[in-house]
Coordinates of C-alpha atoms in Angstrom, one line a residue:
M3 CA 22.8 19.6 -21.3
V4 CA 23.0 17.6 -18.8
K5 CA 23.1 14.6 -19.1
Q6 CA 20.8 11.4 -18.5
Y7 CA 22.3 8.1 -18.1
E8 CA 20.5 4.8 -19.5
C9 CA 17.0 4.0 -17.7
T10 CA 13.0 4.2 -19.1
P11 CA 12.9 6.6 -21.7
H12 CA 10.5 8.9 -20.4
S13 CA 9.1 9.1 -24.1
K14 CA 7.5 5.9 -23.1
R15 CA 6.5 6.7 -20.1
I16 CA 2.4 6.9 -19.5
A17 CA 2.2 10.5 -17.7
T18 CA -1.4 10.3 -16.7
V19 CA -1.0 6.6 -14.7
D20 CA 2.6 8.3 -13.1
S21 CA 0.9 11.1 -11.1
I22 CA -1.4 8.5 -10.5
R23 CA 1.0 6.0 -9.0
G24 CA 2.1 9.1 -7.4
F25 CA -1.7 10.3 -5.7
A26 CA -1.5 6.1 -4.5
L27 CA 2.3 7.5 -2.5
C28 CA 1.1 10.6 -1.1
G29 CA -2.4 8.5 1.1
I30 CA 0.1 5.5 1.8
I31 CA 2.5 8.1 4.2
F32 CA -0.6 9.0 5.9
A33 CA -2.1 6.5 6.9
N34 CA 1.6 4.7 7.5
L35 CA 1.1 7.4 9.8
M36 CA -1.5 6.4 11.6
S37 CA 1.3 3.5 12.8
F38 CA 4.0 5.7 13.7
F39 CA 2.6 8.3 14.8
G40 CA 1.6 4.8 17.7
F41 CA -1.9 4.5 16.9
Y42 CA -2.5 0.9 17.3
S43 CA 0.1 0.6 20.8
L44 CA -2.7 2.5 22.2
G45 CA -5.5 0.9 23.7
Y46 CA -9.5 0.5 22.7
Q47 CA -10.0 3.0 26.6
Q48 CA -6.9 5.2 25.7
I49 CA -8.0 5.4 21.9
H50 CA -11.8 6.8 23.1
A51 CA -9.8 8.9 25.5
L52 CA -8.1 11.1 23.1
P53 CA -9.0 14.7 22.1
F54 CA -11.5 16.0 19.3
M55 CA -8.5 17.5 17.6
D56 CA -7.1 14.0 17.6
R57 CA -10.0 11.5 17.2
A58 CA -11.5 13.7 14.2
T59 CA -7.9 13.4 12.1
L60 CA -7.7 10.0 12.8
F61 CA -11.3 9.8 11.8
V62 CA -11.1 11.2 8.2
I63 CA -8.0 9.8 7.7
D64 CA -9.4 5.9 8.2
W65 CA -12.9 7.6 6.3
L66 CA -10.6 8.3 3.3
V67 CA -7.1 7.7 3.3
E68 CA -7.0 4.0 4.7
G69 CA -6.9 1.1 2.6
K70 CA -7.9 3.3 -1.2
F71 CA -4.4 4.2 -1.8
Y72 CA -2.9 0.7 -1.0
T73 CA -5.2 -1.0 -3.5
I74 CA -5.4 2.0 -6.3
F75 CA -1.6 1.3 -6.2
A76 CA -1.9 -2.3 -6.1
I77 CA -4.4 -2.0 -9.5
L78 CA -1.6 -0.2 -11.2
F79 CA 0.5 -2.8 -10.5
G80 CA -1.6 -4.8 -11.7
A81 CA -1.9 -2.7 -15.3
G82 CA 2.3 -2.6 -15.3
F83 CA 2.2 -6.1 -15.6
T84 CA -0.3 -5.8 -18.3
L85 CA 2.6 -2.8 -19.7
L86 CA 5.6 -4.8 -19.5
F87 CA 3.4 -8.4 -21.0
S88 CA 2.8 -6.2 -24.5
K89 CA 6.4 -5.4 -24.6
H90 CA 8.3 -7.9 -24.5
N91 CA 5.2 -10.7 -25.4
N92 CA 7.2 -13.9 -25.6
G93 CA 7.7 -16.5 -24.5
G94 CA 10.5 -16.0 -21.7
F95 CA 8.8 -13.1 -19.4
A96 CA 7.0 -15.2 -17.2
A97 CA 10.4 -16.7 -16.1
Y98 CA 12.0 -12.9 -16.1
W99 CA 8.4 -11.5 -15.0
R100 CA 9.1 -14.0 -11.7
K101 CA 12.6 -13.6 -11.4
R102 CA 11.9 -9.5 -11.0
M103 CA 9.5 -10.7 -8.1
R104 CA 12.2 -12.5 -6.7
F105 CA 14.3 -9.6 -6.3
L106 CA 11.4 -7.3 -4.9
L107 CA 11.2 -9.9 -2.3
C108 CA 14.4 -9.5 -1.5
I109 CA 13.7 -5.8 -1.3
G110 CA 11.2 -6.3 1.2
L111 CA 12.4 -8.8 3.3
C112 CA 15.4 -6.6 4.0
H113 CA 12.6 -3.7 3.8
M114 CA 10.7 -6.1 6.6
M115 CA 13.3 -7.0 8.6
V116 CA 16.3 -4.0 8.8
I117 CA 13.5 -1.0 8.7
W118 CA 9.4 -0.8 8.8
H119 CA 7.8 -4.1 9.8
G120 CA 4.8 -2.9 8.0
D121 CA 7.2 -3.5 5.3
I122 CA 4.1 -4.2 1.6
L123 CA 7.0 -5.3 -1.2
V124 CA 6.6 -9.0 0.7
L125 CA 3.3 -9.6 -0.3
Y126 CA 3.3 -7.8 -3.2
S127 CA 6.0 -10.0 -4.4
L128 CA 5.1 -13.9 -3.4
V129 CA 1.2 -12.9 -4.9
A130 CA 2.8 -11.2 -8.1
L131 CA 5.0 -14.3 -8.2
T132 CA 1.6 -15.9 -10.2
L133 CA 0.3 -12.9 -12.2
P134 CA 1.4 -15.1 -15.4
W135 CA -1.6 -17.8 -14.9
F136 CA -4.6 -14.1 -15.7
I137 CA -2.3 -12.3 -18.4
R138 CA -4.6 -14.7 -21.2
L139 CA -7.2 -15.1 -19.5
P140 CA -9.7 -14.3 -21.7
D141 CA -12.2 -11.4 -20.5
H142 CA -15.1 -12.5 -18.8
R143 CA -13.1 -15.5 -17.2
L144 CA -10.7 -12.2 -15.7
L145 CA -13.7 -10.3 -14.3
A146 CA -14.5 -14.0 -12.5
A147 CA -11.1 -14.4 -10.8
I148 CA -11.8 -11.1 -9.8
L149 CA -14.8 -10.9 -7.8
L150 CA -13.9 -14.1 -6.5
L151 CA -10.9 -13.4 -5.0
L152 CA -12.4 -9.9 -3.9
T153 CA -15.0 -12.4 -2.7
A154 CA -12.7 -14.3 -0.6
P155 CA -12.2 -11.8 2.5
L156 CA -15.3 -11.8 3.6
V157 CA -16.1 -15.3 2.9
I158 CA -13.5 -16.5 5.6
H159 CA -14.1 -13.8 7.9
A160 CA -17.6 -15.5 7.9
L161 CA -15.9 -18.6 9.1
A162 CA -14.2 -17.2 11.9
T163 CA -16.7 -15.1 13.2
L164 CA -19.8 -17.8 12.4
T165 CA -17.8 -20.6 13.8
N166 CA -15.8 -18.0 16.9
D167 CA -13.2 -20.2 15.0
A168 CA -10.9 -17.2 15.5
V169 CA -8.2 -19.2 17.7
I170 CA -7.1 -21.2 15.5
W171 CA -4.7 -18.1 13.6
S172 CA -2.7 -17.6 16.3
Y173 CA -0.2 -20.3 16.7
L174 CA 2.4 -17.6 14.9
K175 CA 1.5 -14.6 17.1
S176 CA 2.4 -17.3 19.7
Q177 CA 5.5 -18.9 18.8
A178 CA 6.6 -14.5 17.7
T179 CA 6.0 -14.2 21.7
H180 CA 8.0 -17.0 22.0
F181 CA 10.8 -16.3 19.8
K182 CA 10.9 -12.5 21.5
A183 CA 11.0 -14.1 25.6
S184 CA 13.7 -16.1 24.1
F185 CA 15.4 -12.7 22.7
G186 CA 14.8 -12.1 27.0
Y187 CA 12.7 -9.4 26.0
A188 CA 9.4 -10.5 27.6
G189 CA 7.1 -7.9 29.4
I190 CA 8.8 -5.8 27.4
T191 CA 6.3 -3.9 24.3
L192 CA 6.7 -3.5 21.3
L193 CA 6.5 -0.1 22.2
E194 CA 9.0 0.1 24.0
M195 CA 11.2 -1.4 21.6
R196 CA 10.6 0.2 18.7
T197 CA 10.8 3.5 21.3
S198 CA 14.3 2.3 22.1
N199 CA 17.1 3.9 21.5
S200 CA 19.4 0.9 20.2
P201 CA 18.9 -0.6 16.9
I202 CA 19.0 -4.5 18.2
D203 CA 15.5 -3.9 19.7
V204 CA 14.1 -3.0 16.9
F205 CA 16.1 -5.2 14.4
I206 CA 14.0 -7.9 17.6
A207 CA 10.8 -6.1 17.0
N208 CA 10.5 -6.3 13.9
L209 CA 11.4 -9.7 12.9
Y210 CA 8.4 -11.1 16.1
S211 CA 6.8 -9.1 13.9
T212 CA 7.7 -10.7 10.5
I213 CA 6.9 -14.6 12.8
S214 CA 3.9 -13.0 13.1
R215 CA 2.9 -10.5 10.3
P216 CA 0.8 -13.9 8.1
M217 CA -1.4 -14.8 10.3
S218 CA -3.2 -11.2 10.7
Y219 CA -2.7 -11.1 6.3
F220 CA -4.2 -14.5 6.7
I221 CA -7.5 -13.8 9.3
S222 CA -7.6 -11.4 6.6
G223 CA -7.6 -12.7 3.4
R224 CA -4.8 -9.9 2.2
P225 CA -3.6 -12.4 -0.4
F226 CA -7.0 -12.7 -2.0
Q227 CA -7.6 -8.9 -1.9
V228 CA -4.0 -7.6 -3.7
L229 CA -3.9 -10.3 -5.7
G230 CA -7.6 -8.9 -7.2
Q231 CA -6.7 -5.8 -7.0
F232 CA -3.7 -6.7 -9.1
V233 CA -6.2 -9.3 -11.4
L234 CA -8.7 -6.2 -11.4
G235 CA -5.1 -3.7 -12.9
I236 CA -4.8 -6.2 -15.8
Y237 CA -8.7 -6.2 -16.2
L238 CA -8.7 -2.0 -16.2
A239 CA -4.7 -2.0 -18.4
K240 CA -6.2 -4.2 -21.7
K241 CA -9.9 -1.8 -21.6
F242 CA -9.1 1.8 -20.9
V243 CA -4.3 1.9 -21.0
H244 CA -4.0 0.2 -24.7
C245 CA -7.1 3.8 -25.8
A246 CA -5.1 6.7 -26.3
S247 CA -2.9 7.0 -23.8
L248 CA -6.1 7.2 -21.3
K249 CA -8.4 9.1 -23.4
R250 CA -11.2 7.1 -23.8
S251 CA -12.5 6.8 -19.7
V252 CA -15.3 5.8 -17.6
S253 CA -19.1 8.1 -17.3
Q254 CA -19.0 11.2 -15.8
Q255 CA -22.2 9.1 -14.1
T256 CA -20.4 6.2 -13.2
T257 CA -17.4 8.1 -12.0
L258 CA -20.1 9.6 -9.4
M259 CA -21.3 6.9 -8.5
L260 CA -18.5 5.1 -7.6
I261 CA -17.4 8.3 -5.5
I262 CA -20.9 8.2 -3.7
S263 CA -21.3 4.9 -3.2
G264 CA -17.5 4.2 -1.5
L265 CA -18.4 8.2 0.8
I266 CA -20.7 6.4 2.0
L267 CA -19.8 2.3 2.9
N268 CA -16.6 3.6 3.9
L269 CA -18.3 5.9 6.6
V270 CA -19.3 2.9 7.8
Y271 CA -16.6 1.3 8.4
A272 CA -14.6 5.0 9.9
T273 CA -17.4 4.9 12.5
I274 CA -17.7 1.4 12.7
K275 CA -13.6 1.6 14.1
A276 CA -13.9 4.8 16.1
K277 CA -16.3 2.6 18.0
T278 CA -14.5 0.0 18.7
G279 CA -10.8 1.0 18.3
S280 CA -10.6 -1.8 16.1
P281 CA -10.0 -2.2 12.1
I282 CA -11.4 -6.2 12.1
S283 CA -13.6 -7.5 14.5
F284 CA -15.5 -11.7 14.5
N285 CA -18.9 -10.5 15.7
Q286 CA -22.0 -9.3 13.8
I287 CA -20.3 -5.6 13.8
G288 CA -17.5 -7.1 12.7
L289 CA -19.6 -8.5 8.8
I290 CA -20.4 -5.5 8.0
Q291 CA -17.7 -3.1 9.3
G292 CA -15.3 -6.1 6.7
F293 CA -18.1 -5.4 4.4
C294 CA -18.2 -1.9 4.4
Y295 CA -14.1 -1.5 3.7
H296 CA -13.3 -4.0 1.3
L297 CA -16.0 -2.8 -0.9
G298 CA -15.8 0.6 -0.1
A299 CA -12.1 0.3 -1.2
I300 CA -12.4 -0.6 -3.9
L301 CA -15.0 1.6 -5.1
L302 CA -13.8 4.8 -3.6
A303 CA -9.8 3.9 -5.3
L304 CA -11.7 3.5 -8.7
G305 CA -13.4 6.7 -8.0
Y306 CA -10.8 8.3 -7.3
M307 CA -8.4 7.1 -9.7
S308 CA -11.8 8.1 -12.2
V309 CA -11.9 11.9 -11.0
L310 CA -7.2 11.6 -11.5
V311 CA -7.9 9.9 -15.3
K312 CA -10.3 13.3 -16.0
L313 CA -8.4 16.4 -14.9
F314 CA -5.5 14.8 -16.4
N315 CA -6.2 14.4 -19.6
Y316 CA -8.1 17.7 -19.1
N317 CA -5.3 19.8 -18.1
Q318 CA -1.5 18.0 -17.2
G319 CA -0.9 21.1 -14.4
R320 CA 1.8 21.7 -11.3
I321 CA 0.3 19.0 -9.4
A322 CA 0.2 16.7 -12.2
G323 CA 3.7 16.9 -12.4
W324 CA 4.3 16.4 -9.0
L325 CA 2.8 13.7 -7.9
S326 CA 4.7 12.1 -11.6
V327 CA 7.4 13.3 -10.5
L328 CA 6.3 10.2 -7.4
G329 CA 5.5 7.4 -9.8
R330 CA 8.1 7.5 -11.5
M331 CA 10.2 6.6 -8.4
S332 CA 7.1 5.4 -6.5
L333 CA 10.0 2.3 -5.2
S334 CA 12.3 4.2 -4.4
M335 CA 9.7 6.7 -2.7
Y336 CA 8.3 4.2 -1.2
L337 CA 11.4 2.8 0.7
M338 CA 12.7 6.3 1.1
Q339 CA 8.9 7.0 3.3
T340 CA 9.8 4.7 5.7
M341 CA 13.5 5.0 6.5
L342 CA 12.2 9.0 7.5
C343 CA 9.5 8.6 9.7
V344 CA 12.3 5.7 11.1
M345 CA 14.2 8.1 11.8
L346 CA 11.3 10.7 12.9
F347 CA 10.1 8.8 15.5
Y348 CA 11.4 5.9 16.4
G349 CA 14.2 5.3 19.5
Y350 CA 17.9 6.2 17.3
G351 CA 16.1 9.1 15.9
L352 CA 14.5 11.4 17.2
A353 CA 11.9 9.1 18.6
L354 CA 8.9 10.8 18.4
M355 CA 7.2 7.7 18.5
N356 CA 3.4 8.0 21.0
T357 CA 5.1 11.6 21.5
L358 CA 2.7 13.9 19.9
P359 CA -0.4 14.7 18.9
F360 CA -2.3 12.2 15.9
Y361 CA -3.7 15.8 14.1
L362 CA -0.5 16.9 13.0
I363 CA -0.4 13.8 10.6
P364 CA -1.6 15.9 8.1
I365 CA 1.7 17.9 8.7
F366 CA 4.7 15.2 8.8
G367 CA 2.6 14.0 5.7
I368 CA 3.1 17.1 3.5
G369 CA 5.7 17.7 4.6
I370 CA 7.1 14.8 4.4
L371 CA 6.3 14.4 0.5
G372 CA 7.5 17.5 -0.1
I373 CA 11.3 16.5 0.9
Q374 CA 10.7 13.7 -1.9
V375 CA 9.1 16.3 -4.6
T376 CA 12.1 18.6 -4.4
F377 CA 14.3 15.5 -4.3
G378 CA 12.5 13.2 -6.7
K379 CA 12.6 16.5 -9.7
W380 CA 17.1 17.4 -8.9
W381 CA 17.6 13.2 -8.8
L382 CA 15.2 13.1 -12.1
H383 CA 17.0 15.8 -13.5
F384 CA 20.4 13.6 -13.8
C385 CA 18.8 10.2 -14.3
R386 CA 14.6 9.0 -15.1
Q387 CA 14.3 6.7 -12.8
G388 CA 14.7 6.1 -9.1
P389 CA 18.4 5.5 -7.8
A390 CA 15.8 2.0 -6.8
E391 CA 15.0 1.6 -9.9
M392 CA 18.3 1.8 -11.3
I393 CA 19.8 -1.1 -9.3
W394 CA 16.6 -3.0 -9.4
R395 CA 16.9 -2.9 -13.9
K396 CA 21.0 -2.8 -13.2
V397 CA 20.3 -6.4 -11.6
L398 CA 17.5 -8.2 -13.8

């Protein structure tokens, strides 16, 4: 009989939550592959010169994937916080949680600077430090906080547009450019650095992005958006997760409304992005784009989650099992995704960045997920947690 090392007992986990978390990871890899394929290194003319199949693939990802799966992941992060609070409801929980987030911050900083500049763990860990402030709020105050936080990015976008003062956010970018030049990389593009066969070049490129990334976060209101999604997860966990393990869910009519409204709003967002080549613009069209993105991502993410809850409650089949494998090892799988992509696309790996047509993104995404599910099933045969989760648990 195979020995399973001490971890969080599987019986205490909620299978549906694990499966939805795994579903979120599936979407995250497709969104991240846009970056690894080199989309964000292209200019306006280059994007519009892409073949039809490439543009169609990118359009579908913008419409159905981008922003939606990170939203699901953030909502589940907040829900997971709530479940952990319910198991450790004592006076020392806030200190315990913040210790966990500080360790996650260390993982994120290493991931961002050494492996991939597009890390999300740093932002998550910093924002999540505030979650103990929200856990004891009554429902009406939670809803008010959610509305305020999710509206904040739109207000910031509108102010930057109406005042025509987006340049106030450029300070960090200028400092990052100065940093790059001081290391002898003036005039060398980030694409050239990331496709270099020297890990040092990639490391400097990552540091450049680490300096300038907060600017893009602030101008897009991303910290408020993420915190709002966390708090939404707290609210939903209180309402649904403790009710017979998610057996109580929203009505079919509500689910259909979430899906349809989310699809329409995200269709507008994807159409504008296809025309402008940019996910954010500081003009009237950009305001419409931002509104459709922020609201559409929330609605479609909730619609996806509602559909999955109904499907998994009806039948916990093979696909739910595969997704659960990913969800039970979510931190390990997230880090594994970027490490695989770095070795495939960066210069010190196979150097595939900016060499492949974008219509291959689904094939690469499915292939990476297949590798992860196979590895995850093998690993969970011996242990109930992923390697990163085990280290996290031992440290804390």
